[in-house]
Structures are given as C-alpha cells and as structure tokens.
Coordinates of C-alpha atoms and ligand atoms in Angstrom, one line a residue:
M1 CA 56.9 118.3 159.1
T2 CA 59.5 120.2 157.2
T3 CA 59.8 123.8 156.4
N4 CA 61.2 123.6 152.9
T5 CA 60.1 126.0 150.4
N6 CA 61.0 126.6 146.8
K7 CA 63.5 123.7 146.8
R8 CA 64.4 122.0 143.6
V9 CA 64.4 118.2 143.0
Y10 CA 66.0 116.6 140.2
V11 CA 65.0 112.9 139.4
E12 CA 66.4 110.3 137.0
T13 CA 64.2 107.3 136.5
Y14 CA 65.6 103.9 135.4
G15 CA 64.0 100.4 134.9
C16 CA 60.4 99.7 134.0
Q17 CA 57.2 101.7 133.8
M18 CA 56.6 100.9 137.4
N19 CA 59.5 103.1 138.3
V20 CA 58.2 105.8 135.9
A21 CA 54.8 105.7 137.6
D22 CA 56.5 105.7 141.2
T23 CA 58.6 108.8 140.3
E24 CA 55.3 110.6 139.8
I25 CA 54.2 109.5 143.2
V26 CA 57.5 110.7 144.8
L27 CA 57.2 114.0 143.1
S28 CA 53.7 114.3 144.3
V29 CA 54.8 113.6 147.9
L30 CA 57.7 116.1 147.6
D31 CA 55.5 118.8 145.9
K32 CA 53.4 119.0 149.2
E33 CA 56.7 119.8 151.0
G34 CA 57.6 122.7 148.6
F35 CA 59.9 120.8 146.3
S36 CA 59.3 121.4 142.6
P37 CA 60.8 119.3 139.8
T38 CA 63.7 120.6 137.7
E39 CA 65.3 119.2 134.7
Q40 CA 68.5 120.8 135.5
I41 CA 70.8 118.8 137.7
E42 CA 73.0 122.0 138.4
G43 CA 71.1 124.0 141.0
A44 CA 69.1 121.1 142.5
D45 CA 68.7 120.8 146.2
L46 CA 67.8 117.1 146.1
I47 CA 69.1 114.6 143.5
L48 CA 67.1 111.3 143.3
L49 CA 67.9 108.3 141.3
N50 CA 65.1 105.8 141.0
T51 CA 66.9 102.6 140.2
C52 CA 66.4 99.1 138.8
S53 CA 68.0 95.8 139.8
I54 CA 66.7 93.6 137.1
R55 CA 70.0 92.7 135.7
D56 CA 73.6 93.4 136.7
N57 CA 74.3 96.1 134.0
A58 CA 71.2 98.1 135.4
E59 CA 73.1 98.5 138.7
Q60 CA 76.4 99.1 137.2
R61 CA 74.8 102.1 135.4
I62 CA 73.9 103.6 138.7
H63 CA 77.3 103.1 140.2
H64 CA 78.8 104.9 137.4
R65 CA 76.0 107.7 137.6
L66 CA 76.9 108.2 141.4
A67 CA 80.6 108.5 140.7
N68 CA 79.5 111.2 138.2
I69 CA 77.3 113.1 140.6
A70 CA 80.1 113.1 143.2
H71 CA 81.5 116.3 141.9
H72 CA 78.1 118.0 142.3
K73 CA 78.1 117.0 145.9
K74 CA 81.7 118.3 146.4
R75 CA 80.9 121.7 145.1
K76 CA 77.6 121.8 147.2
P77 CA 77.9 119.9 150.4
E78 CA 74.3 120.6 151.4
L79 CA 73.0 118.8 148.4
V80 CA 71.0 115.8 149.3
V81 CA 71.3 112.5 147.3
G82 CA 68.8 109.9 147.5
L83 CA 68.6 106.3 146.0
L84 CA 65.1 105.0 145.5
G85 CA 63.6 101.9 143.8
C86 CA 64.7 98.3 143.4
M87 CA 68.4 98.7 143.9
A88 CA 67.6 100.7 147.2
E89 CA 65.6 97.7 148.4
R90 CA 68.1 95.2 147.3
M91 CA 71.3 96.7 148.5
R92 CA 70.0 98.6 151.5
K93 CA 72.7 99.8 154.0
D94 CA 75.4 98.7 151.6
L95 CA 74.6 101.8 149.7
L96 CA 75.6 103.9 152.8
T97 CA 79.2 103.1 153.2
E98 CA 81.6 105.8 154.5
E99 CA 82.9 106.8 151.1
S100 CA 79.3 106.7 149.4
I101 CA 77.8 110.2 148.5
V102 CA 74.2 108.7 149.0
D103 CA 72.4 110.2 151.9
I104 CA 69.1 108.5 151.8
V105 CA 68.1 104.9 150.7
V106 CA 64.4 104.4 150.1
G107 CA 62.6 101.4 148.9
P108 CA 59.4 101.3 146.8
D109 CA 56.9 101.1 149.7
Q110 CA 58.4 103.9 151.7
Y111 CA 58.1 107.0 149.7
R112 CA 55.7 108.7 152.1
L113 CA 58.7 109.0 154.4
L114 CA 60.7 111.0 152.0
P115 CA 60.0 114.4 153.2
E116 CA 61.0 113.4 156.8
L117 CA 64.2 111.7 155.6
V118 CA 65.2 114.6 153.2
S119 CA 64.8 117.0 156.1
E120 CA 66.8 115.0 158.5
A121 CA 69.5 114.4 155.6
Q122 CA 69.8 118.3 155.3
Y123 CA 70.9 118.4 159.0
G124 CA 73.5 115.6 158.2
E125 CA 71.4 112.6 159.3
R126 CA 71.6 109.7 156.8
G127 CA 68.5 107.7 156.3
L128 CA 67.3 104.2 155.4
A129 CA 63.8 103.2 154.9
V130 CA 63.4 99.9 153.0
K131 CA 60.5 98.0 154.7
L132 CA 58.3 96.4 152.2
S133 CA 54.6 96.4 152.8
R134 CA 51.6 94.0 152.3
V135 CA 49.1 96.9 151.9
E136 CA 50.9 100.0 150.5
T137 CA 49.4 100.9 147.1
Y138 CA 49.7 104.9 147.3
D139 CA 46.0 104.6 146.4
D140 CA 45.2 108.1 147.8
I141 CA 48.2 110.0 146.1
T142 CA 47.5 111.7 142.9
P143 CA 50.7 111.4 140.9
L144 CA 52.4 114.5 139.7
R145 CA 52.3 113.9 135.9
T146 CA 54.1 115.9 133.3
E147 CA 51.8 117.1 130.7
G148 CA 50.9 114.9 127.8
I149 CA 48.3 112.6 126.3
S150 CA 49.4 109.4 127.8
A151 CA 49.3 108.4 131.5
W152 CA 50.3 105.3 133.6
I153 CA 48.2 104.0 136.3
S154 CA 49.7 101.5 138.7
V155 CA 46.8 99.3 139.6
M156 CA 48.8 96.7 141.5
R157 CA 52.2 96.3 143.1
G158 CA 54.6 93.4 143.9
C159 CA 54.7 90.0 142.5
D160 CA 54.2 86.5 144.0
K161 CA 55.3 84.5 140.9
F162 CA 58.7 84.0 141.9
C163 CA 60.2 83.1 138.6
T164 CA 63.6 81.7 139.5
F165 CA 65.7 84.3 137.8
C166 CA 63.9 87.3 138.9
V167 CA 64.7 89.8 141.6
V168 CA 61.3 91.7 141.5
P169 CA 59.5 89.5 144.4
F170 CA 62.4 90.6 146.5
T171 CA 62.6 94.3 145.7
R172 CA 58.8 94.9 145.3
G173 CA 57.2 92.6 147.9
R174 CA 54.0 90.8 147.8
E175 CA 51.3 91.3 145.3
R176 CA 48.4 93.8 146.2
S177 CA 45.8 95.5 144.3
R178 CA 44.4 98.9 144.5
S179 CA 40.6 99.4 144.8
L180 CA 38.8 99.3 141.5
L181 CA 36.8 102.4 142.3
S182 CA 39.9 104.6 142.9
I183 CA 41.4 103.4 139.6
V184 CA 38.3 104.2 137.7
D185 CA 38.3 107.7 139.3
E186 CA 41.7 108.3 138.2
V187 CA 40.8 107.3 134.6
K188 CA 37.9 109.8 134.8
Y189 CA 40.2 112.4 136.2
L190 CA 42.7 111.9 133.3
S191 CA 39.9 111.9 130.8
D192 CA 38.6 115.4 132.1
H193 CA 42.2 116.7 131.8
G194 CA 42.7 115.9 128.3
F195 CA 44.6 112.7 128.5
R196 CA 43.9 110.2 125.5
E197 CA 45.5 107.1 126.6
V198 CA 46.0 105.2 129.8
T199 CA 48.2 102.2 130.6
L200 CA 47.1 100.0 133.5
L201 CA 50.3 98.9 135.0
G202 CA 51.5 95.9 137.2
Q203 CA 54.3 93.4 137.2
N204 CA 51.7 90.8 136.8
V205 CA 48.8 92.9 135.9
N206 CA 46.2 90.2 134.8
S207 CA 46.4 88.7 138.4
Y208 CA 44.7 91.9 139.6
R209 CA 42.1 91.3 142.2
W210 CA 39.8 93.5 144.1
E211 CA 37.0 92.0 146.2
E212 CA 35.0 90.0 143.6
R213 CA 36.6 91.8 140.6
D214 CA 39.3 90.5 138.4
F215 CA 41.4 92.2 135.9
A216 CA 38.9 91.9 133.0
D217 CA 36.4 93.7 135.1
L218 CA 38.8 96.5 135.8
L219 CA 39.6 96.8 132.1
A220 CA 35.9 97.1 131.2
A221 CA 35.2 99.5 134.0
S222 CA 38.2 101.8 132.8
A223 CA 37.2 101.4 129.1
A224 CA 33.7 102.4 130.0
V225 CA 34.8 105.8 131.4
D226 CA 35.5 107.5 128.0
P227 CA 35.1 105.9 124.4
M228 CA 37.9 108.4 123.1
M229 CA 40.4 107.3 125.8
R230 CA 42.6 104.4 124.8
I231 CA 43.2 101.8 127.2
R232 CA 46.4 99.5 127.3
Y233 CA 47.9 97.4 130.0
T234 CA 51.2 95.6 130.9
T235 CA 52.6 93.1 131.8
S236 CA 50.5 89.9 131.5
H237 CA 51.5 86.6 132.7
P238 CA 50.6 83.7 130.2
Q239 CA 49.1 81.6 133.1
D240 CA 46.6 84.4 133.9
M241 CA 45.6 85.2 130.3
S242 CA 42.0 84.2 130.7
D243 CA 39.2 83.9 127.9
K244 CA 37.3 86.4 129.8
L245 CA 40.2 88.9 129.5
I246 CA 40.4 88.3 125.8
E247 CA 36.6 88.6 125.3
T248 CA 36.7 91.9 127.3
M249 CA 39.3 93.2 124.8
V250 CA 36.9 92.3 121.9
E251 CA 34.0 93.8 123.5
W252 CA 35.4 97.4 124.1
E253 CA 36.5 99.2 121.0
N254 CA 38.9 101.5 123.0
I255 CA 41.0 98.7 124.5
C256 CA 43.9 98.6 122.3
D257 CA 44.7 95.4 120.2
Y258 CA 48.2 94.9 121.7
I259 CA 49.4 92.4 124.3
H260 CA 52.7 92.0 125.7
L261 CA 53.0 88.3 126.8
P262 CA 56.5 87.3 127.9
V263 CA 57.3 83.8 126.9
Q264 CA 61.1 83.8 128.3
S265 CA 62.0 80.6 126.6
G266 CA 60.6 78.0 124.0
S267 CA 61.8 74.9 125.9
N268 CA 59.6 73.4 128.5
R269 CA 62.6 72.0 130.4
V270 CA 63.9 75.6 130.8
L271 CA 60.5 77.0 131.5
E272 CA 60.1 74.6 134.4
L273 CA 63.6 75.5 135.8
M274 CA 62.4 79.2 135.5
N275 CA 59.2 78.4 137.5
R276 CA 57.0 80.0 134.8
T277 CA 54.3 77.6 135.4
Y278 CA 53.1 77.1 131.9
T279 CA 54.3 75.0 128.9
V280 CA 55.0 76.1 125.5
E281 CA 51.9 74.3 124.4
H282 CA 49.7 76.2 126.9
Y283 CA 51.4 79.4 125.7
L284 CA 50.7 78.7 121.9
E285 CA 47.1 77.8 122.8
R286 CA 46.7 81.2 124.5
I287 CA 48.2 82.9 121.3
D288 CA 45.8 80.9 119.1
K289 CA 42.8 82.0 121.2
I290 CA 44.0 85.6 121.2
R291 CA 44.4 85.6 117.4
E292 CA 41.2 83.9 116.8
L293 CA 39.2 86.4 118.8
I294 CA 41.3 89.6 118.0
P295 CA 42.6 88.8 114.3
G296 CA 44.7 92.0 113.8
V297 CA 46.3 91.9 117.4
A298 CA 49.9 92.9 117.8
L299 CA 52.0 90.7 120.2
S300 CA 55.2 91.2 121.8
T301 CA 57.5 89.3 124.3
D302 CA 60.5 89.0 126.7
I303 CA 63.2 86.4 126.0
I304 CA 66.0 85.4 128.1
A305 CA 69.1 83.9 126.4
G306 CA 71.4 81.6 128.3
F307 CA 69.6 80.6 131.4
P308 CA 71.6 78.1 133.5
T309 CA 71.9 74.7 131.7
E310 CA 70.4 76.0 128.6
T311 CA 71.6 73.7 125.8
E312 CA 71.9 74.4 122.1
E313 CA 68.7 72.4 121.6
D314 CA 66.7 74.6 124.1
H315 CA 67.9 77.6 122.2
Q316 CA 66.7 76.3 119.0
K317 CA 63.4 75.8 120.6
T318 CA 63.2 79.5 121.6
L319 CA 64.0 80.4 118.1
Q320 CA 61.3 78.1 116.9
V321 CA 58.6 79.5 119.1
M322 CA 59.5 83.0 118.1
C323 CA 59.0 81.9 114.4
E324 CA 55.7 80.2 115.3
V325 CA 54.2 83.3 116.9
R326 CA 55.9 85.9 114.8
Y327 CA 56.0 88.6 117.3
D328 CA 55.6 92.3 116.3
G329 CA 58.3 93.1 118.8
A330 CA 60.5 91.7 121.6
Y331 CA 62.6 92.6 124.6
M332 CA 65.7 90.3 124.5
F333 CA 68.1 89.9 127.3
K334 CA 71.2 87.8 128.3
Y335 CA 70.6 86.0 131.5
S336 CA 72.1 87.8 134.5
P337 CA 72.3 85.9 137.9
R338 CA 70.7 87.8 140.7
E339 CA 71.5 87.0 144.4
R340 CA 68.7 85.5 146.6
T341 CA 66.8 84.1 143.5
K342 CA 66.6 80.3 143.1
A343 CA 68.5 80.4 139.9
W344 CA 71.4 82.0 141.7
A345 CA 72.1 78.6 143.2
M346 CA 72.0 76.9 139.7
G347 CA 75.2 78.8 138.8
D348 CA 75.8 80.7 135.6
S349 CA 76.7 77.7 133.5
V350 CA 76.3 79.1 129.8
P351 CA 79.7 80.7 128.9
E352 CA 79.4 84.4 128.2
K353 CA 80.5 83.9 124.5
V354 CA 77.8 81.5 123.9
K355 CA 75.1 83.8 125.6
T356 CA 76.2 86.6 123.4
R357 CA 75.9 84.4 120.2
R358 CA 72.5 83.0 121.2
L359 CA 71.2 86.5 122.1
Q360 CA 72.6 87.7 118.7
E361 CA 70.7 85.1 116.7
I362 CA 67.5 85.7 118.7
I363 CA 67.7 89.5 117.9
E364 CA 68.6 89.0 114.3
Q365 CA 65.6 86.6 113.9
Q366 CA 63.4 89.1 115.5
N367 CA 64.4 92.0 113.4
R368 CA 63.8 90.0 110.4
I369 CA 60.3 89.1 111.6
S370 CA 59.5 92.7 112.7
L371 CA 60.5 93.9 109.3
E372 CA 58.3 91.4 107.5
K373 CA 55.3 92.3 109.7
N374 CA 55.8 95.8 109.5
T375 CA 56.1 95.5 105.7
E376 CA 52.6 93.7 105.7
Q377 CA 51.2 97.1 106.9
V378 CA 52.3 98.9 103.7
G379 CA 49.2 100.0 101.9
K380 CA 46.9 99.7 104.9
T381 CA 45.2 102.4 106.6
S382 CA 45.4 102.8 110.4
E383 CA 43.9 104.9 113.1
V384 CA 46.7 106.8 114.7
L385 CA 46.7 108.9 118.0
V386 CA 48.9 112.0 117.5
E387 CA 51.7 112.3 120.0
G388 CA 53.7 115.2 118.7
P389 CA 56.9 116.0 116.7
S390 CA 59.4 113.2 115.8
K391 CA 62.8 113.3 117.3
R392 CA 64.5 113.8 113.9
D393 CA 62.5 116.3 112.0
P394 CA 59.9 118.6 113.8
A395 CA 57.9 118.8 110.5
E396 CA 57.4 115.0 110.7
W397 CA 55.1 114.0 113.5
K398 CA 54.6 110.6 115.2
G399 CA 51.7 108.9 116.7
R400 CA 50.8 105.2 117.5
T401 CA 48.4 102.8 116.0
R402 CA 46.0 100.8 118.3
E403 CA 48.5 98.0 117.9
N404 CA 51.2 100.0 119.4
H405 CA 53.2 100.7 116.1
T406 CA 54.9 104.0 115.9
V407 CA 53.9 105.9 112.9
I408 CA 55.8 108.9 111.3
F409 CA 53.8 111.3 109.0
P410 CA 54.0 114.9 107.7
K411 CA 52.4 117.1 110.4
G412 CA 49.8 118.8 108.2
D413 CA 47.1 120.5 110.2
V414 CA 46.8 118.0 113.0
D415 CA 47.3 118.5 116.7
V416 CA 48.6 116.5 119.7
G417 CA 45.9 114.2 120.9
E418 CA 43.9 114.0 117.8
Y419 CA 42.8 110.8 116.1
I420 CA 43.8 110.6 112.4
H421 CA 43.9 108.0 109.7
V422 CA 47.3 107.3 108.2
N423 CA 48.0 105.2 105.1
I424 CA 51.2 103.4 105.5
G425 CA 53.7 103.9 102.6
R426 CA 56.9 102.3 103.9
A427 CA 58.3 100.4 106.9
T428 CA 61.4 99.5 108.8
S429 CA 61.8 96.9 111.5
A430 CA 61.1 99.6 114.2
T431 CA 58.8 102.2 112.5
L432 CA 56.0 102.8 109.9
F433 CA 55.9 105.9 107.6
G434 CA 52.7 107.2 105.9
S435 CA 50.4 110.0 105.2
Q436 CA 47.2 111.3 106.5
V437 CA 44.1 110.2 104.6
D438 CA 40.4 110.7 105.5
E439 CA 38.3 107.9 106.7
T440 CA 37.6 106.6 103.3
G441 CA 41.3 106.3 102.5
K442 CA 41.6 109.3 100.2
P443 CA 44.5 111.6 100.7
K444 CA 43.7 114.6 103.0
V445 CA 43.9 117.9 101.2
I446 CA 46.5 119.9 103.3
P447 CA 46.1 123.7 103.2
L448 CA 48.7 125.2 100.8
E449 CA 50.4 127.4 103.4
L450 CA 50.9 124.3 105.5
A451 CA 52.0 122.1 102.7
I452 CA 54.8 124.4 101.8
R453 CA 57.6 124.3 104.2
Ligands
SAH1 N1 56.6 91.1 135.1 C1 57.0 91.0 134.0 C2 58.4 91.7 133.6 C3 59.4 91.5 134.6 S1 61.1 92.2 134.2 C4 56.9 89.7 133.6 O1 56.7 88.7 134.3 O2 57.0 89.3 132.4 C5 61.1 92.2 132.6 C6 61.9 91.1 131.8 O3 63.3 91.2 132.3 C7 61.5 89.8 132.2 O4 60.3 89.5 131.5 C8 62.6 89.0 131.8 O5 62.7 88.6 130.5 C9 63.8 89.8 132.0 N2 64.6 89.4 133.2 C10 64.2 89.5 134.4 N3 65.1 89.0 135.3 C11 66.2 88.8 134.5 C12 67.5 88.2 134.7 N4 68.0 87.7 135.9 N5 68.3 88.1 133.7 C13 67.9 88.5 132.5 N6 66.7 88.9 132.2 C14 65.8 89.1 133.2
SF4_2 FE1 59.6 88.6 137.8 FE2 58.1 86.5 137.1 FE3 57.1 88.3 138.7 FE4 57.5 88.9 136.2 S1 56.2 87.2 137.0 S2 58.0 90.2 137.9 S3 59.5 87.7 135.7 S4 58.8 86.9 139.1
F3S3 FE1 63.8 96.9 137.4 FE2 62.4 97.1 139.6 FE3 61.2 97.5 137.4 S1 64.0 95.6 139.1 S2 62.4 96.2 136.0 S3 62.7 98.8 138.3 S4 60.4 96.4 139.2

C-alpha cells in the first residue's frame, strides 16, 4: 500500500473510553505502515484528533485545538492533519472547507482505510471516509496499547437505544458484538503480558449478544481466564441489568463490585421524553436487587440537568433519586441540543441560567453524598491494586479498590500491579488516603531504609 517508514504520528483522544480504545486500534493499523507514536507534536508527520460530539462544548474544544494546530501546518506544509471519531462522523465534509487545515476525515468504522488516506493526503489529496458499518468490530486487530496494568477491550460497538438527547446512534451506528472467543483470547493475551485489570467496553455493554451468549456469559468467560485479573465493565443500561448479570458478579470474586448505571433523570415524565425505556421505580428496584446480592457495591451514574420542558418539580425528583440511591460518584451534565436527535425538535426550553443553577445543585448534593460515603470507609481495610506514583508526590502512590475508589498511600516496598491491603485513615469527596497493612489489618513493617525519605 504505502511506503512510509519511520514516520511519527501524534494523537490526541477526546470523549469516552470507546475513543481511547479506538485510538489503540488506529495506532495498530498505522504501526504496520511504519508510523510510530510520539508524545511530541513538534516533529510529527501526522497529527490525529480522535474527537467527541456528545455535547456542543466537546466540539468547540476541537475547533479551538485546530486553530492552534494551524501554525504547525504553516511551518510544515507536508504535515497531514486528520480528524477521527464522532465529530468526523457527524460533520463529514463540513470539516473539509477551503480554509480548514484538516486533510482527512475518518469515521469510527473506517480506520482500516487510514494508511491509504494518509498516503494520498501526503500527495495533496484530501480524504473523507465516514461510512458506518453493520459488521465492523476490528475483531482481528490487536490494539497497540501503552504499557500499564489496565487495559480496555471493546466488546461491542454502536447503540440502538436512541435516547432522544443522544448523538451516539448517529455517530457510532448500529449495535454489533465481537465474538466471545476473540474477547476471551484477548483477556488471555493481556494476562500473559502482565496486565492486572480489564474493562469490557460498550456504549450499551449489557446488551452484548454473540450467538447464544449474553453479556453475563461473556463476563463469566472473561473472569475465568485468570483469578488475579480484575474484570470491570461499562456502560450498562438499566433496562438490560438482568438478575443473571448481577448473580454472575457475585459468583466471580475477580469481577469488581462496581456498576456505572446512568439514571439521567429522576422524573418518569422526563425519562419517557428521553426514551430511556424504564421508570424510576424499575431503576430503584434494580438498585435494590444489586445491593441485596452485592452488599458493598459501589454505584455511579450520569445525570442531565435541563432537558427540554424539565420543570422545577422534575428537577427535585432527580435530586430525590440521587438521595435515595446515594451514589458513590456521578457524571453530571447540562443538556446540550444535538442536531438530528429527536430532542432537537423539542427545542432548548430551559433557560441557560436555570440549567446552570440546577446543575450546580446536583453537583453540590453529589459532592456531599460522595464525602459522606467516602468517610464511611475510614477505619476499614480494602484490597488495592497498585497503579503507580500519585500526581502530587512521587513518594505517595495510588491504586484502586475493587469498588473503584482511588486510594493514596505511602509507597513502602510495593510495586505496580501488586495487590495490597490498605487501611483507610481519611477521605475527601474524591479520594481515600490510607496506609498499608497485612491481611489481618496490622500495619506492615516497612524496611527502615524505605521508611526514611
Ligand atoms: N452509553 C452510555 C453513555 C453515553 S454518553 C449510556 O447510555 O449511559 C455519556 C453521558 O453523556 C450520557 O449518559 C448522558 O448523561 C450524557 N449525554 C449524552 N447526550 C447528552 C446531551 N445531548 N446533553 C447533555 N448530556 C448528554
Ligand atoms: Fe446514547 Fe442512550 Fe445509546 Fe447511551 S444508551 S449511547 S445515552 S442512545
Ligand atoms: Fe463522545 Fe462518541 Fe464517545 S460522541 S462520548 S466519543 S461515543
């Protein structure tokens, strides 16, 4: 195909974990064509932005970034700039205007074409590849992962739910699952290469289906590979949160006790307008079942403030459902109208000021709950998977509990990828702090030379 050798590609990834996983596929495709990844934008021969369209501000960021990258292109006209991901899929040829510095626009199902498109762009030919596929899963491509202990595995692509606010079904296309065996093989490969944690990814992961197998079967098959490998998954839809799935989590020790289960709103009227296909009652019943079977489980959610026609009463119901569930964490957003979605036609009826105030109330309440819940952990001992130095202080290390809480502790003699026990001494709304103990809860004796720093 192309004759590129020793070329350097610089990628920035925006949006959700699906994009993070896709970037690893893109790097793998380009690696075969002689492109090696670089962290330095200066000197790159190819700059790629893997973009997100979920809210307007995600797209604005990209426009700003492109304006910024323009001066690199001015200095080095042979530089190729590519836009990948959801914004590429949504805006298509609108991104290739005369004044635009973008050379290639490639949607999420067309990354196999990248080498060809890049090669043509090097000869001045602009390229557009945005066809969505009913079958593309990149099943046979081994992602080019950066070293670490945690890996993402895309197990399904696309979404068929068509929540009325959401652009994903338009940017990612129809739902399709990878074969169960290929996923299990990938877990085996990762286990053999020192990875300690795998997160199974999909926009709607619990509607995974491969022949007669459902998501619970996939989870069990993945967990069976290596008892020392932690298994996580995201994102689940409340409608597909089956008893079988919860029971599978109980059955396998290494499936982590953490579920991200977006509720979006606490008002049935709004949920119906959103086409979320469940009621608050169904949602709370699922939460009860999860807590009954997995008592220490951690739960997080997504919330949208200011969906069209949302009243003060609807908003209060959202605050109420958050109080009832008492989430460990939440991702909270202001509603942003997206073209082509059904909600687009409903208008953007909640004034900006009201949206801002409602979002603020939601955030403040969640912070309070997170702090209360984290404070409940003080005095308890948790199993922590060691990830490495914390950002603030290299002598302080960080890791995560099975419930996905971040824990900071003095390094001592531990190494990345080890499982240790940490006794929690204090908490903020975002982080737990503790010190290493042995399995019985006694402080670990740290060798003197390591204790002095
Ligand atoms: N597939 C996942 C997540 C999709 S995107 C799910 O179904 O939950 C992540 C979150 O972004 C959504 O859960 C929703 O809370 C938020 N979101 C999606 N579209 C949005 C929009 N138009 N405005 C504001 N928030 C939005
Ligand atoms: Fe979007 Fe709904 Fe699909 Fe999630 S389930 S990706 S919110 S359409
Ligand atoms: Fe954004 Fe696309 Fe993910 S819109 S959230 S990058 S699926």
